[in-house]
Phi, psi and omega in degrees: 000314178297318179298322181295316180295323177298320180295319181295317180297321179294323180291326185282335183283121181289157179288145182278126182271157180281161180295332181292319179293322180294318178298319179298321180294319179297315180300317180301313182291325176296321178298314181298315180294324178298314178299316179297321179296318179297316179297319180294314180296316178298318178296320179295315179297316180298319179295320179296313180296318180299319180296330181286317188260004186299330181267353179279136178287154173277109188278128180282167178300318181298317180294319179297314179299320183293314185285326179291323182278351181279124182225141169281124184242138180292137175257162183223153176243149185226150171288174185296334180268008178092353176292139182289137168278318178153181181273148183297155191300117174190160175269004184240153174235112182235131179221126185277153177219147176271158182302319183295343180264003179267118180297149179298329179301318179293317180298315180299319182294317182293313182293327181298323184263334187255325187195080185285354178249023189305316186281354183255329183275169181254030179119330180229128179253095184295322177298317179294323179296314180296322180296318180296322179295314179300316181298323181286319181295322182269000179054046180289152184292323179263114181237140177241154182289147180277340182268138175285169175299324180296319178295317179298321179293317179300316180298317184288328184274316191250341187238164172279173187263013177293140181271094179229156178295323178302315182298323182296320179296312179299320182298317180295313181296318179295323180297317178299322181287321178299317181295336179288326188251345183242147176281164178298322179296319180295319180295314181295318179295315180298318179300312183288347175268339188252336189288143179278149180234016180091204182264146173271181184291347175260003176096348180287147171287123183263131179240131180092150186295327181291314178296326180294315180298320180287313185287329185262321182245356179072025183253124176276335184252118181295336180296342181275355177289135174265180185300315182298316181290319178298317179295322179299313181294320182297334181277347187285322187301338180301311178218076187300324181288326181285328185261002186287122180284349180236147177269191186291349176244013175087010180276147184289137180242102186297318183295311180296324179297321177298317178297320180296324179291323175300318180294322179298318180296326176294317179298316180298320180296319178294322178296322178293318180295326181273006180059034177270341174223160178272170178297320179294322177295321178299311181296320179295321180294323180294331181274347184292140181275088180297316183301319180292339181268358179295149180294145178292152180295131175228152178276152175294153179300331181283356172261325182274320180230059188298314179300313186294320180294318179294321180291321176299314179300316183295311183290323179292323178296322177297321178293317179299321178298317179296317179297319179298318179295320179294320182290328180269357180073018181289149177293157184297337181256017182297324180298327181289330182279341174253232179239101184299323180298318180295315180297321180292322178294322177297319178295322179294317178296322176300317179295318184292326189249359187265003179073027182281148175246120186254118181258120183262172176267001187290124176276119186300319181292320178295313181300315180293321179296318179295318181286338175295334176280312185289335182269359178265106184297340179293343180276001187228161174291146180300147179301144180248137177297324183280318187259341181092212183265131174297122184256160176212158176213145178209155178211138180242130187235139172286119185300321189282336183241336187087002180293133177279117184272330181189165179203157168247113186269348184157177185262334185209107182297330181290338179267319184216117183272346180295140177277105182295337183281328185243335186254336180283141175238122182223162180294133187275350182059217186286351178292347177278345184301311178298324186286313188258354182235295189289317181298307180296328179291317177297316185292330179271359181076017180282339180206154172229168182306327179268001178297154185258130176238152184258109175277069178235155185299154168231145181258119181248145176288140182219118184301326182284313185257354186093305178218154179226134179241102181299151179240167169267159180297333182271005178058036177223157169238118191262000176079215185289123181222160174284157178299322179298313181297318181300320179286319178306315184267002179054047179287135184282319189295315176302319180294319179298321180289323174298313185295314186274321191257312186276307180279313184093139186301313183298314178295323180297317181285326175299317178296316181297321180296327177294341178261017172091008177278105185259356188269004178295128181256165178302322180298333183292342178286351174250005184270099182293337180258016182302328184288345177248017173109010181269057182264163179299311181242313182125209181222164175266159178299319181299311185291321180292318177298319178300319179296316179295328181296336178293332177290315177295338179263025174059041174090357180263123183265127171246126178294125183299143181214157181236341181259114181281313178200160175232130182244134181278182186293343179267002180087008180273132177282113181263346177212133176222121180293139177242126178285124184226077183292145176239125180283099184276323178217167190286159176298326179294318177298316180299319182292318179296319179295318178301317182291326176293322178287338174297315182282348169299324179279315185284327186228004188240218190282347184268048183293331179294317177298316181302320185277336188249347179285135190255359190234034181303323185288332182260321187231108179289145179226154172220165179178178183220135175275165175196146175207155177258174183303133180064013177061046170289334177219143169229145186227156161215124177249116181222157180210158172251180175298342186251323184225159174237135178236124175248137180230141175232145174223139178179199175245165180304317177260125186295339179295337177275111189263158176278140187232144178083157185296325181296312180292322182294336179254013187295325180296319177296316182298311182292322177303315182294319179296318179296313181298315179302317183290316182295319179297321178294319185278326185227062183298336182291347176284344188245071187269339184270119190269353175203158178285123184295132179266120180282170172295154174089013174256123181231167177246140182213153176255130183227172178292135178280002176265323187231346185077012180254180180301136179298147175248185180296331181279341185297127177234003175228136187227159172217138180246134182199179179279149179222150161288124185306332180293337189241020173295129185296141177248344179275148180281161182303117174242018183269358180224161178199158176268130184212154174256129187207170174235143182258131179224120183053039176081003181243138180272135179228158170289134184286152172285157175294128181099352177296129183305139183296329185289349175263357179267149177238142176235101185216175172282127181235163188261135175263105181271161175297320174240109180301152179300324180301320179292322178298316180301316179301316180297319181295314181295327178287330183277329187307316183298333182268004182253137177288320182226135174200162178276176176290162181301321182296330179301323185274358180283125177300154184293341178254023183301329183287351177265007187284140177291130181284133178239348181232157182281147177314122184286350182284144181237133179297127179272002177087354182242157174292145182290159174289151185287149171294153184240172174052048177287126182224149179241132173224172183235133177233122184054037174083007181233151187288144172230119184253124178242157180202169173255144186295160173291150178276358182281144184276348184254020181289129177274328181172196185225146176244142176253127179245146181222140174241131178251127175055038176082004180284185181290155178282134179238141178292130183255319184197165176230152173230131175287150181301134179088352181279306185195167174234032182226127171251144175230082187287351177076019181283126179297149181293337182285344180283150177271088188245145174231139185233154162211160182241135180243137173269136183234129180267178187293344178265359178096359178291139185234138175229124186265153172276176171290153180281153181229128179282144182243008184283133174195162180302148180290121178281165175295128179290144174237147181284130178282162176301324178200156177294137181257122178303143179094357184284353177274004177088359182261330181228141178284159176265124180286169177296157174304141181094342177269120182279124178303146185297336182278348183280159179284145175297129186296338181269353185277147170251098191262131178223152171288123181295149176291190185311326177221174180257016182283154175293138179253148183299153178301134178089001181281347175219161186282146171077166177268188181285188178077049182287114183279342180262029186290156178234159177284151181288000000 
């Protein structure tokens, strides 16, 4: 039993292993666990890396090449002579350079401080990374960056600049891929084109070594950099904002400059260690005066020419948008179907970052001369708390090309950034008359300068008041006037009649659109007062000036432009403006219009220009004034044979009106100051000494009643220029001899039985609309009007010369009229003046004055038609023993006399009257003030004695143009 148990125990005890076997087992298991650990760590790392880059695309060689070579490049704008205006709006200045143009000195400086193993690594320098970590942990004085140039480039092109561990992993992988597809030269060039260097002396952030050399040292050529400057620039990219010697407006920053100099000395030390410079070069560089070599402070173009830079940007972006649409084959209205604002902004960004060079038509001397006027506060009314700053806008255009030579965009960019010359739309007032009325009428032969227009009221429908009766600025209606006179005096009614009746609104606006007026709205086709400024919105200074320039260009319209050409970053011209004139109206029309605008200055409303313009002998000018109701806007549009200048003055809000004669004439004043200054500064722009006269311009004498050939009855004439095609061939039908009676200033056909002594038989005028018809319209309109003047206010000054077309409206009541009352006699300058009050009867035809001398019988002395006057001046001396009475006479001849009044009294001392009064000789009565005696000349007529015949004479056969202001009656 015992033996058995011993055997069992022996069988259960395992055999004892040697120490060698045990060691082998441990090693085996450690190896297995190591492999598993490596696999696990590798998997973890791989998983970690995969999780980081899983959303990153695998970039192809083509994509890498494309994105690395893609650079935002600074664009620039230039004056017409090639002088720079400045760089296009951006906070950055970027200028590209090719590898072959990078000096070795710059490359050595950059690699010494940033990546001294650049040519040996494959994108990642592990030794350099470990060295950078050691330097940072031990806080060593000399520290180098852990990232290679390739890593920095990868980060700048493909990644954001946030400092995260994820970014570092992506950066390393991208660097390896960049090194696979790009050469070292390509990587180095891309790096030196993209890296930031802080602010330049003008305040812009400079990107790339070329922009840095220009912005910091003012050097366009990198070969001119010395060792000290190259080292200074090479040290900046590490912390460009910390090392920038200039702030955001280009001012010097001493503290930052000191930090940059410390960094420069570090770069020089590294260059010496890397044997890129000698000891003597090192010592010389340390002694170099970097501060003295910095570029001088300059203002950004948006500080020196803010209006002009914004306008250049705006107009160039519009061109870029058009080019983009053309290149993509998009329809012209594609922008309207998407978001035009978005497309325009994309075009602007393309312009800002694409390195484009925009060449404008702006003449620097002209622009500066114009702004010398607008920037001088002495030329303007003092600012008002209620109305603000008096604003102005002006634009000067080359007539022959349409090129914009200069402009005044406003007075203070800091107060108002809107360009008043190109973006503001305001009512044009009377400056629209030549464009929408006179030009189309002249070109169609509907009127000539000597043509006759009726300055008489018209009644217009008005939704607010029922009816509207336009007025002239002078509060008068002058009756029949020549077209030249109407334009000289800027009369509203003749222009309204041309616009509405002769030309027609639709034709007028079609014509205006051909002259570049794009602001006409659908509502304007119903605006009867559009020609005097009653538009929905109005016009811009640029477009109105552009329209006038077509007259100076002999009827050929050139669309105004400011961008001459655009050149891309490769030097290729992608846009070149082409002058494409369109002959909108004839040369003869242009010449006649020019000559009419000439007399606006010499004899019309532009008296301020006439008195202040200094160059009449060298540079001829013509022009037109304009103002809106209550003087919310005032304009002057004027031109020479070579250029056109348009000026506007007003306030930002049109409700704020210009006040006083100085402000109301301010557009004329500023126009003259600008012209005087520009002619002095740029006389070579004004080479044409007279407006060229085309063939087919003749001078002719016509009837001043109708503008037609004089007839035997014609006794008033006017001589002026004509387009030979439109010299009248029909005889004067504007006058006739008629017997009539005048009642309340209107001529009527007499009733049967009307006394002969109240009838007149004279030459009278046949108007297109007889005064009798006008009176009916006025009387019918008055009840529907809230405010209107008396009927007499609306009577033209030549109403008494009107041909009668209707019978006297008075009806005999069958009774003798009531007697006139309050007959009184007084003496003025020794002669009798008899006054009375009218009869109360409605059928009175007029009044007779009777006089008895020295007790003799009463004799009729004079007659007055009813409504003419209540004053007789028989011319009786005070020394005479005279007795007077006045009789009222009705249309049937019944007469009722007043009581007689003795006129005898001692002779008073005679006094000189202000002027002789017609009728004081006792033969004719003196009318009321405002009534023009029938013998006087019509104030609107230009009356001349006709030459030997009334035939048209060839152009140039007599001196001067039409519109003789010193004319006399025949």
